[in-house]
mmCIF file of C-alpha atoms and ligand atoms in Angstrom:
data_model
loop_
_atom_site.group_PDB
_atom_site.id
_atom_site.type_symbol
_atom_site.label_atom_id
_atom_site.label_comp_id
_atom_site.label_asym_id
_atom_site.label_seq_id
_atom_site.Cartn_x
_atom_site.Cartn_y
_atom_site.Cartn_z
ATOM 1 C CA UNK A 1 100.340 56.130 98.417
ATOM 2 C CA UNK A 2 98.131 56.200 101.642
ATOM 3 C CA UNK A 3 98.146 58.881 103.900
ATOM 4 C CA UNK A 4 98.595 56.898 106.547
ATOM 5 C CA UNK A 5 101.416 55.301 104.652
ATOM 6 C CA UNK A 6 103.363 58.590 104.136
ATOM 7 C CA UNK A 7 102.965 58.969 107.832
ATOM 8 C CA UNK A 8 103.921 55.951 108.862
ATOM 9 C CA UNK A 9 107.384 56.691 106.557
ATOM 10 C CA UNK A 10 107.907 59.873 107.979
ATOM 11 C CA UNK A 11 107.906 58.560 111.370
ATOM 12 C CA UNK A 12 110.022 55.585 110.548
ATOM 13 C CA UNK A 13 112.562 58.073 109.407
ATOM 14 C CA UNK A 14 112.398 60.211 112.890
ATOM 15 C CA UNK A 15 112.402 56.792 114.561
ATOM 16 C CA UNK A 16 115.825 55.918 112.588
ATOM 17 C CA UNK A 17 117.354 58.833 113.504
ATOM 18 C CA UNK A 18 116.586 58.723 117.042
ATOM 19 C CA UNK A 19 117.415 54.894 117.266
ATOM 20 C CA UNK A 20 121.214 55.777 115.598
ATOM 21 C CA UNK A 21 121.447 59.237 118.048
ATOM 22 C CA UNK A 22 120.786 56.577 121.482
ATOM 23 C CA UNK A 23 123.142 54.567 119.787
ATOM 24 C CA UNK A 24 125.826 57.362 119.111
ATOM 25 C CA UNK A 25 125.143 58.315 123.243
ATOM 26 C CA UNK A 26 125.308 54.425 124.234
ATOM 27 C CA UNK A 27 129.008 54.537 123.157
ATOM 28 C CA UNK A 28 130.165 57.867 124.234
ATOM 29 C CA UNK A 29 131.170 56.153 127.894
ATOM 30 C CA UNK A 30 132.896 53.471 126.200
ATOM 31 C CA UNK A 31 134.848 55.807 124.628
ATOM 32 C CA UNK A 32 135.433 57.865 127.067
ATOM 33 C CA UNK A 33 136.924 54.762 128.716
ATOM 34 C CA UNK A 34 138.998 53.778 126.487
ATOM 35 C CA UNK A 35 140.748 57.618 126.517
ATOM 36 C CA UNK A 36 140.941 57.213 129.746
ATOM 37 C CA UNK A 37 142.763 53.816 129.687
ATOM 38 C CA UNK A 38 144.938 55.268 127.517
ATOM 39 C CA UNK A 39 146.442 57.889 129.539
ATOM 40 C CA UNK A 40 146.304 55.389 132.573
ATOM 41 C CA UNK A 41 148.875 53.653 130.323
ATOM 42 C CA UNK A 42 151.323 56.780 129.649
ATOM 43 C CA UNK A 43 151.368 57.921 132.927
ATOM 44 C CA UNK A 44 151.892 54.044 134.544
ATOM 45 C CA UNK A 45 155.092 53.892 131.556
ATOM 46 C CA UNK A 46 156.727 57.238 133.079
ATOM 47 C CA UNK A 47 156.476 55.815 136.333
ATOM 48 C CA UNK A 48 157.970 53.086 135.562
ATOM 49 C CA UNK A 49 160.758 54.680 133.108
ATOM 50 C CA UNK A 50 161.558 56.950 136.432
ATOM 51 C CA UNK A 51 161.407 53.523 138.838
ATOM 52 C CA UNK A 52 163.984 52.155 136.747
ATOM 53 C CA UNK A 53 166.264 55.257 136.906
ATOM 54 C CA UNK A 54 165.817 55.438 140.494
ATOM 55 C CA UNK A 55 166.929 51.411 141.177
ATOM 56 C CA UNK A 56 170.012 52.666 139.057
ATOM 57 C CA UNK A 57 170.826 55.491 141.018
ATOM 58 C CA UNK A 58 170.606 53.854 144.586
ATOM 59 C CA UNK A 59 172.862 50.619 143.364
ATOM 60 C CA UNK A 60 175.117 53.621 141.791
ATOM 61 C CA UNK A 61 174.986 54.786 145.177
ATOM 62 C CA UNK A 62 175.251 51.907 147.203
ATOM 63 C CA UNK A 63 178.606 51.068 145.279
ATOM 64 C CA UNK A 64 179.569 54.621 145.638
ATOM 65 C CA UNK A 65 179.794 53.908 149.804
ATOM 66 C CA UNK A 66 181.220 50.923 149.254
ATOM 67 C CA UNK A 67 184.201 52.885 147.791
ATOM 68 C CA UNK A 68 184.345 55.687 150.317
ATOM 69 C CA UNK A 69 184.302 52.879 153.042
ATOM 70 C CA UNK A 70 187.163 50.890 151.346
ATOM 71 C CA UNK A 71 189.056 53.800 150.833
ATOM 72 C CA UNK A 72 188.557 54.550 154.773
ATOM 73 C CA UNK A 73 190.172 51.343 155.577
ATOM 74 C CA UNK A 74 192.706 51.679 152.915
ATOM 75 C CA UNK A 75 193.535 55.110 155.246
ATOM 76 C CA UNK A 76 193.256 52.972 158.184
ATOM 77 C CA UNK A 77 195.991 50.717 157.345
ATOM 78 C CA UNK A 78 198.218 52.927 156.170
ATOM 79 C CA UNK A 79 198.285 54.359 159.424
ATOM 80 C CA UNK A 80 198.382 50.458 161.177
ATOM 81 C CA UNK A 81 201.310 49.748 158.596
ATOM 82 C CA UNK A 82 203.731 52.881 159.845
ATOM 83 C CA UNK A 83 203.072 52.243 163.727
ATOM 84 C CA UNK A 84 203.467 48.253 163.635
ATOM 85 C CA UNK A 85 207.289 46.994 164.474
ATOM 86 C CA UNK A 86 206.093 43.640 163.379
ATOM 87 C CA UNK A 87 207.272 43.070 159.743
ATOM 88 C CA UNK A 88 204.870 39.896 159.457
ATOM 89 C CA UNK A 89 202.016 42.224 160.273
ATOM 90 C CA UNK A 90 203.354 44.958 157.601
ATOM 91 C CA UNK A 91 203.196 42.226 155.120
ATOM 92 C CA UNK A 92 199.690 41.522 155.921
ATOM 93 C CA UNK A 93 198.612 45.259 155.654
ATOM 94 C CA UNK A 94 199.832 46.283 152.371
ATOM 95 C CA UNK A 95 198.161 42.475 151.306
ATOM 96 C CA UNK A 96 195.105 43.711 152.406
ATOM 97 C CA UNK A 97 195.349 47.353 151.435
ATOM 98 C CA UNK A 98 196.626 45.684 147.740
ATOM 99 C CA UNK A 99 193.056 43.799 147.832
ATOM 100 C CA UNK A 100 191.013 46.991 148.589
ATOM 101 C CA UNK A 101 192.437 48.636 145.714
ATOM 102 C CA UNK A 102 191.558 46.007 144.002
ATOM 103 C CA UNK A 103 188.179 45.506 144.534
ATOM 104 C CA UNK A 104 187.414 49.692 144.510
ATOM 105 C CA UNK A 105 188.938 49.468 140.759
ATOM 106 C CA UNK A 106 186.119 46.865 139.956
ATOM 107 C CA UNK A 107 183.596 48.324 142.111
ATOM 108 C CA UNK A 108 184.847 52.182 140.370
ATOM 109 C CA UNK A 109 184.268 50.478 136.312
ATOM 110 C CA UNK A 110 180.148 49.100 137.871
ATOM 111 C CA UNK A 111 180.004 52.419 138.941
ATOM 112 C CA UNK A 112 180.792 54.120 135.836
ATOM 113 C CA UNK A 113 178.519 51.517 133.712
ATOM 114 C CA UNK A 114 175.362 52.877 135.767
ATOM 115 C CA UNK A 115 176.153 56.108 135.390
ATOM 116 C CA UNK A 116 176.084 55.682 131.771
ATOM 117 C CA UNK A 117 173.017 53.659 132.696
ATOM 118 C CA UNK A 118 171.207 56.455 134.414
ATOM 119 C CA UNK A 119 172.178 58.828 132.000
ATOM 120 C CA UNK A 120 170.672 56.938 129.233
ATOM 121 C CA UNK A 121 167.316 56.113 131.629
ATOM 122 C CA UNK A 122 167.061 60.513 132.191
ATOM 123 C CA UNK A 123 166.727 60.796 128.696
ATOM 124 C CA UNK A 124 164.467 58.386 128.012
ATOM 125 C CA UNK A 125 162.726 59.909 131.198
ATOM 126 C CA UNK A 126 162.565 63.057 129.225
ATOM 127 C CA UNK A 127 161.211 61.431 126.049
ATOM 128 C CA UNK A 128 159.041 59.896 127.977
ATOM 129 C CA UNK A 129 157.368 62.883 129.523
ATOM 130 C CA UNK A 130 157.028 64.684 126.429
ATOM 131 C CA UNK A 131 155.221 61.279 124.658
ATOM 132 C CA UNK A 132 152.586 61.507 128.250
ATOM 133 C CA UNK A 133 151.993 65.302 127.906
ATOM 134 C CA UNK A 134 151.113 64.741 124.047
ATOM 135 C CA UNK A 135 148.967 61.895 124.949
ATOM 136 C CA UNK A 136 146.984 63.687 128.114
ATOM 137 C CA UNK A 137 146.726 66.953 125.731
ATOM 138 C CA UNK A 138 145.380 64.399 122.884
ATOM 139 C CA UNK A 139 143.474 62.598 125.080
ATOM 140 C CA UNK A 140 141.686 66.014 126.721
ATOM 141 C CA UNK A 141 140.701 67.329 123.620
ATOM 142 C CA UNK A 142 138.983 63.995 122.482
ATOM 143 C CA UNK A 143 137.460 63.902 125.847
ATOM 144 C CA UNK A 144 136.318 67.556 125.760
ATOM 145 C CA UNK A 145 134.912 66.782 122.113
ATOM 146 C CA UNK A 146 133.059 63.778 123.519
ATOM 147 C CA UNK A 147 131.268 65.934 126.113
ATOM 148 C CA UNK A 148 130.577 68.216 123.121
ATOM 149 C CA UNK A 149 129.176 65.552 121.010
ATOM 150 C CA UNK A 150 126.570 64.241 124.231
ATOM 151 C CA UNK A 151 125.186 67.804 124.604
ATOM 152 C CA UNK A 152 124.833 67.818 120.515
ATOM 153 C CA UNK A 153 123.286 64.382 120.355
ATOM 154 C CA UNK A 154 121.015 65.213 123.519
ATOM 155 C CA UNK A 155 119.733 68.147 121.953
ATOM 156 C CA UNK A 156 119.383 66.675 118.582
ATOM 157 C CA UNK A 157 117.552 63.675 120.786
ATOM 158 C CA UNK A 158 115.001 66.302 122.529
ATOM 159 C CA UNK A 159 114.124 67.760 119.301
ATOM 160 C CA UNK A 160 113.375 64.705 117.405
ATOM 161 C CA UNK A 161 111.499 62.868 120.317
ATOM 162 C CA UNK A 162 109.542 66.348 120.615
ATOM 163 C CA UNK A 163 108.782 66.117 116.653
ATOM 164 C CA UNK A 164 108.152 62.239 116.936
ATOM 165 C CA UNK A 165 105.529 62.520 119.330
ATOM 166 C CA UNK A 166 103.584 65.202 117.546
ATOM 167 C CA UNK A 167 103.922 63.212 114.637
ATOM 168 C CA UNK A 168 102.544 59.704 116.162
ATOM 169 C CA UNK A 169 99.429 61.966 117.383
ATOM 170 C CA UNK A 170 98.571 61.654 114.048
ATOM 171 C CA UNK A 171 98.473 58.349 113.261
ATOM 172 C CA UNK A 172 95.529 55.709 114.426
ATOM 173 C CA UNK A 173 96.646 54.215 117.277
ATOM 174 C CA UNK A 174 96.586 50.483 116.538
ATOM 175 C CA UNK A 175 98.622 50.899 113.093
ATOM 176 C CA UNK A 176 100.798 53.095 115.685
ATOM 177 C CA UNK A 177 101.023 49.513 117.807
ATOM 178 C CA UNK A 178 101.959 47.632 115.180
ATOM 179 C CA UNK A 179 104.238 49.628 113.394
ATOM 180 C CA UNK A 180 106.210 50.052 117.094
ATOM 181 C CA UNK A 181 106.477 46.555 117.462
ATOM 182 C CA UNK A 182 107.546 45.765 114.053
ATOM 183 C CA UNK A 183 110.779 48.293 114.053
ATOM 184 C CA UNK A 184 111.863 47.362 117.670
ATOM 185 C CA UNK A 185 111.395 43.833 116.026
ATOM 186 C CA UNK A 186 112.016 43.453 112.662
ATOM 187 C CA UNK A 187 114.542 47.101 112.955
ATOM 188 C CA UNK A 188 112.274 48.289 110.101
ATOM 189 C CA UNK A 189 108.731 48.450 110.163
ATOM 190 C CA UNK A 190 107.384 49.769 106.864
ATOM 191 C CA UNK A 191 109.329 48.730 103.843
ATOM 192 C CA UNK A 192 108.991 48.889 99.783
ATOM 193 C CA UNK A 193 107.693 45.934 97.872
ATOM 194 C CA UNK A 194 109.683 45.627 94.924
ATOM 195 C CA UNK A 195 109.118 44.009 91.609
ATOM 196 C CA UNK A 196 106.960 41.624 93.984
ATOM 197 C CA UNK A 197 109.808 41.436 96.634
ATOM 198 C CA UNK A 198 109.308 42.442 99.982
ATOM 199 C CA UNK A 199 111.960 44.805 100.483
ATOM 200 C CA UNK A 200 112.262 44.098 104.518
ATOM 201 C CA UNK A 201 112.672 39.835 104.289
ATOM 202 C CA UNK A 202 113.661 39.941 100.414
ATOM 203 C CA UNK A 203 110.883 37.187 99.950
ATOM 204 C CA UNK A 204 109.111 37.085 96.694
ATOM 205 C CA UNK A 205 104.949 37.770 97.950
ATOM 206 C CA UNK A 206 101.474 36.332 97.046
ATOM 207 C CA UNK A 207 99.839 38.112 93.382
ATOM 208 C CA UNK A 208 97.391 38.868 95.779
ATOM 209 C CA UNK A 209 99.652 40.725 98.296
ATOM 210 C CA UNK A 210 101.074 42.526 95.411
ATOM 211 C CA UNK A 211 97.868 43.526 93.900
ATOM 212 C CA UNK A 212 96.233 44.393 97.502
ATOM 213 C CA UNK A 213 99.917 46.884 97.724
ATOM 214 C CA UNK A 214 98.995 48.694 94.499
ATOM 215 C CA UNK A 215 95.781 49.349 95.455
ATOM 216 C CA UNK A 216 96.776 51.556 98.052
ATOM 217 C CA UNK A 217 93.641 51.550 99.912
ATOM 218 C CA UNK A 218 94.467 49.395 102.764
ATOM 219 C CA UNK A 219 97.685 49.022 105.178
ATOM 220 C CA UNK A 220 98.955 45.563 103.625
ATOM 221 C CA UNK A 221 101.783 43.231 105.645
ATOM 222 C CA UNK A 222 104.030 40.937 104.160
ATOM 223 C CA UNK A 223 103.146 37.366 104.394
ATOM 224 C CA UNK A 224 106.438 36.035 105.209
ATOM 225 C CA UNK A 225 107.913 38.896 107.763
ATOM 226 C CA UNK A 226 104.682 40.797 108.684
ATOM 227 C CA UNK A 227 106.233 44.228 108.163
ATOM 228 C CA UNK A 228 103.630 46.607 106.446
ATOM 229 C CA UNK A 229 104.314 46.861 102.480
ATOM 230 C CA UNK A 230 103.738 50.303 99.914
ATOM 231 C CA UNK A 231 104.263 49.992 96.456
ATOM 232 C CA UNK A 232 108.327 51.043 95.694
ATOM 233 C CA UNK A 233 108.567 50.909 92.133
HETATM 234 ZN ZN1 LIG B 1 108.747 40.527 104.243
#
């Protein structure tokens, strides 16, 4: 194979690597987004689990007052009922006191339905916390390993791009155009021609391409895709 072939390969293969590392570092705030979405979500649920349970306990407590302040008029006419002298009033009293009881026996049973209702919304307040503490510890530990992974990567990155640029040093500087151009391009920029099939396009080449491949004494392209060929098989 051609020295500068050989070259060319090794710094496709740095070039691969750092291409998929940016990549890995592209995503990392998407991600991180997402995690962060997702506790957004758990915590907005418990709020509104405990909104809920609060609505339940002010109607419980509205209807509560509603009792205490029939139950004050109840009191109030008994009173009215022992000083009147009028027997048509009396009547009217104990009518009235008769409806208050009434309505305080439906108003008591509401009552007693939301308290079973807000007993039933605490514990799903309770089940609720526990499901957003598992999440945020989840979700910490994925961030924290996120962070991890960027100072990995962005070492990793340093080292390669360090190595990569020693490495292109080497290599004549037009080839070094073309090949750049070809993998931001084509993705790959130096590819294998087998059994007369360029490896990059998967066209069959010209006898002549093949032959000028084998030769190895000259950087050949591919007729159909342009990327530079060496002999694979
Ligand atoms: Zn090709």
């Amino acid at each position: 194979m051609l020295p500068e072939i050989e070259k060319l390969l090794v710094l496709q293969d740095r070039d691969r690597k750092i291409r998929a590392l940016k990549q890995e570092l592209k995503l990392a705030p998407l991600e991180r987004k997402e995690l962060d979405e997702k506790l957004t979500e758990a915590v907005k649920k418990l709020e509104a689990v405990k909104l809920k349970a609060k609505e339940i306990e002010v109607e419980r407590k509205k209807l509560e007052n509603e009792v205490q302040a029939k139950r004050d008029s109840i009191a109030k006419f008994q009173t009215q009922k022992f000083q009147t002298r009028k027997n048509e009033e009396f009547q009217a009293l104990s009518n009235e006191i008769k409806r208050y009881e009434g309505e305080i026996q439906v108003t008591e049973d509401r009552e007693l339905d939301l308290m079973e209702s807000g007993d039933k919304a605490k514990a799903l307040i309770a089940e609720t916390e526990k499901e957003t503490q598992a999440i945020k510890a989840q979700v910490e530990r994925q961030l924290a390993n996120i962070t991890g992974k960027i100072e990995a990567v962005s070492a990793q990155l340093q080292e390669l791009e360090a190595e990569r640029a020693t490495l292109a040093q080497a290599v004549d500087e037009d080839l070094l155009d073309t090949f750049e151009r070809l993998f931001v391009n084509k993705s790959e920029a130096v590819v294998a021609l087998e059994h007369d099939v360029c490896m990059g396009c998967h066209m069959k080449v010209t006898t002549q391409t093949v032959v000028r491949v084998k030769g190895n004494r000259e950087i050949v392209h591919c007729e159909q895709c342009g990327r530079i060929l060496y002999p694979g098989e």
